[in-house]
Amino acid sequence: MFKLSKKTEYALMALQHIASLDKGQVATAKEIAENKLIPHSLLAKILQQLTRHQLILSLQGAHGGYALGRKAEEITLAQMIEAIEGPIHIIECNESRYSCQRDDFCTLKNSLNPLQKQLTSYLHSVTLADVAAS
Amino acid sequence: MFKLSKKTEYALMALQHIASLDKGQVATAKEIAENKLIPHSLLAKILQQLTRHQLILSLQGAHGGYALGRKAEEITLAQMIEAIEGPIHIIECNESRYSCQRDDFCTLKNSLNPLQKQLTSYLHSVTLADVAAS
DNA sequence: ACAAAATAAGACTAAATTAGTCCGATATAA
DNA sequence: TTATATCGGACTAATTTAGTCTTATTTTGT
Ligand code: FES
Ligand code: FES
């Protein structure tokens, strides 16, 4: 399917939420989960993943929570999606580690390259600031 | 995942193949399957779906097979993909029949609208002629 | 010291989707 | 009437996605 996964949707919602915080504030997983109607323990996992990719930073312990890892203008849509779904490849055969039996005679890869390029360049051009604005 | 399904890849390969035929010629499912290394009975299903969507037309019986339903320039990438995967919606909540509990306070739908628009307009602008050329 | 409130990490289960198979029916040419 | 096709649908298997649970660790406040 040509669709974002629920996890990715949740990640984007959470990032929107965190981006809307005042400087110095943090949001807990619980807060975000309640606010956006996301299962808490699933969201927790997603926030951990975003932390590992340094899109957000976490403060552990009581009164802990999450805040943006850098300015919203410096977080691209591509980074947000790839943090959850991994590298974006319109077709599997473009993934590096994938060896395809059709490799020598396949024309599909090349045919779809423009789409791949178009899409990724767009995703790199949109930032969290843009996404949070709407 | 933000990826075309195998079925869709197979459909595109088959359409490339059919598009390369001389006027008046047809290709059988078997031929295409062997040529592109696609499981025969799966490809048969896919070709039936493309037929129902009138991207190709089928000739039944002995010496039957498939040919393009209209000129390659008049078959868009959007039509090819949607024939197999159904309408393209970047997020589930944009699908008409889907009623979301977050509908009244959700900002995500709007935020991703530009991406949805950008993508679909591109997919409508590319035709089988373009795809087959590479 | 200790309790409460968080995140971290990983194993696990359940649900949904995708990929692929199989079979009986129908159509058509030779 | 036989061989070669498509048609349609039910079915199974494999993979991916979605979601849960449990235990450990970090930090603050009392
Ligand atoms: S399908 Fe694998 S290389 Fe094109
Ligand atoms: S998530 Fe359903 S309306 Fe946005």
PDB file of C-alpha atoms (C1' of nucleotides) in Angstrom, chain A residues 1 28-29 45 48 58 60-62 66, chain C residues 4-11 17-18:
ATOM      1  CA  MET A   1       0.000   0.000   0.000  1.00  0.00           C
ATOM      2  CA  THR A  28       4.928  13.157  28.675  1.00  0.00           C
ATOM      3  CA  ALA A  29       3.896  10.141  26.654  1.00  0.00           C
ATOM      4  CA  LYS A  45       7.643   2.900  21.762  1.00  0.00           C
ATOM      5  CA  GLN A  48      11.668   6.054  22.028  1.00  0.00           C
ATOM      6  CA  SER A  58      13.934  12.699  26.404  1.00  0.00           C
ATOM      7  CA  GLN A  60      13.917  10.606  32.252  1.00  0.00           C
ATOM      8  CA  GLY A  61      12.520  10.305  35.727  1.00  0.00           C
ATOM      9  CA  ALA A  62       9.732  12.150  37.494  1.00  0.00           C
ATOM     10  CA  TYR A  66       9.990  14.873  25.637  1.00  0.00           C
TER      11      TYR A  66
ATOM     12  C1'  DA C   4       6.145   8.084  42.829  1.00  0.00           C
ATOM     13  C1'  DA C   5       6.478   9.212  38.083  1.00  0.00           C
ATOM     14  C1'  DA C   6       8.757   8.946  34.185  1.00  0.00           C
ATOM     15  C1'  DT C   7      11.472   6.769  30.156  1.00  0.00           C
ATOM     16  C1'  DA C   8      14.028   2.320  28.126  1.00  0.00           C
ATOM     17  C1'  DA C   9      14.080  -2.013  26.197  1.00  0.00           C
ATOM     18  C1'  DG C  10      12.588  -6.179  24.610  1.00  0.00           C
ATOM     19  C1'  DA C  11       9.629 -10.159  24.299  1.00  0.00           C
ATOM     20  C1'  DT C  17      -2.637  -7.287   4.766  1.00  0.00           C
ATOM     21  C1'  DT C  18      -0.079  -9.274   1.085  1.00  0.00           C
TER      22       DT C  18
END
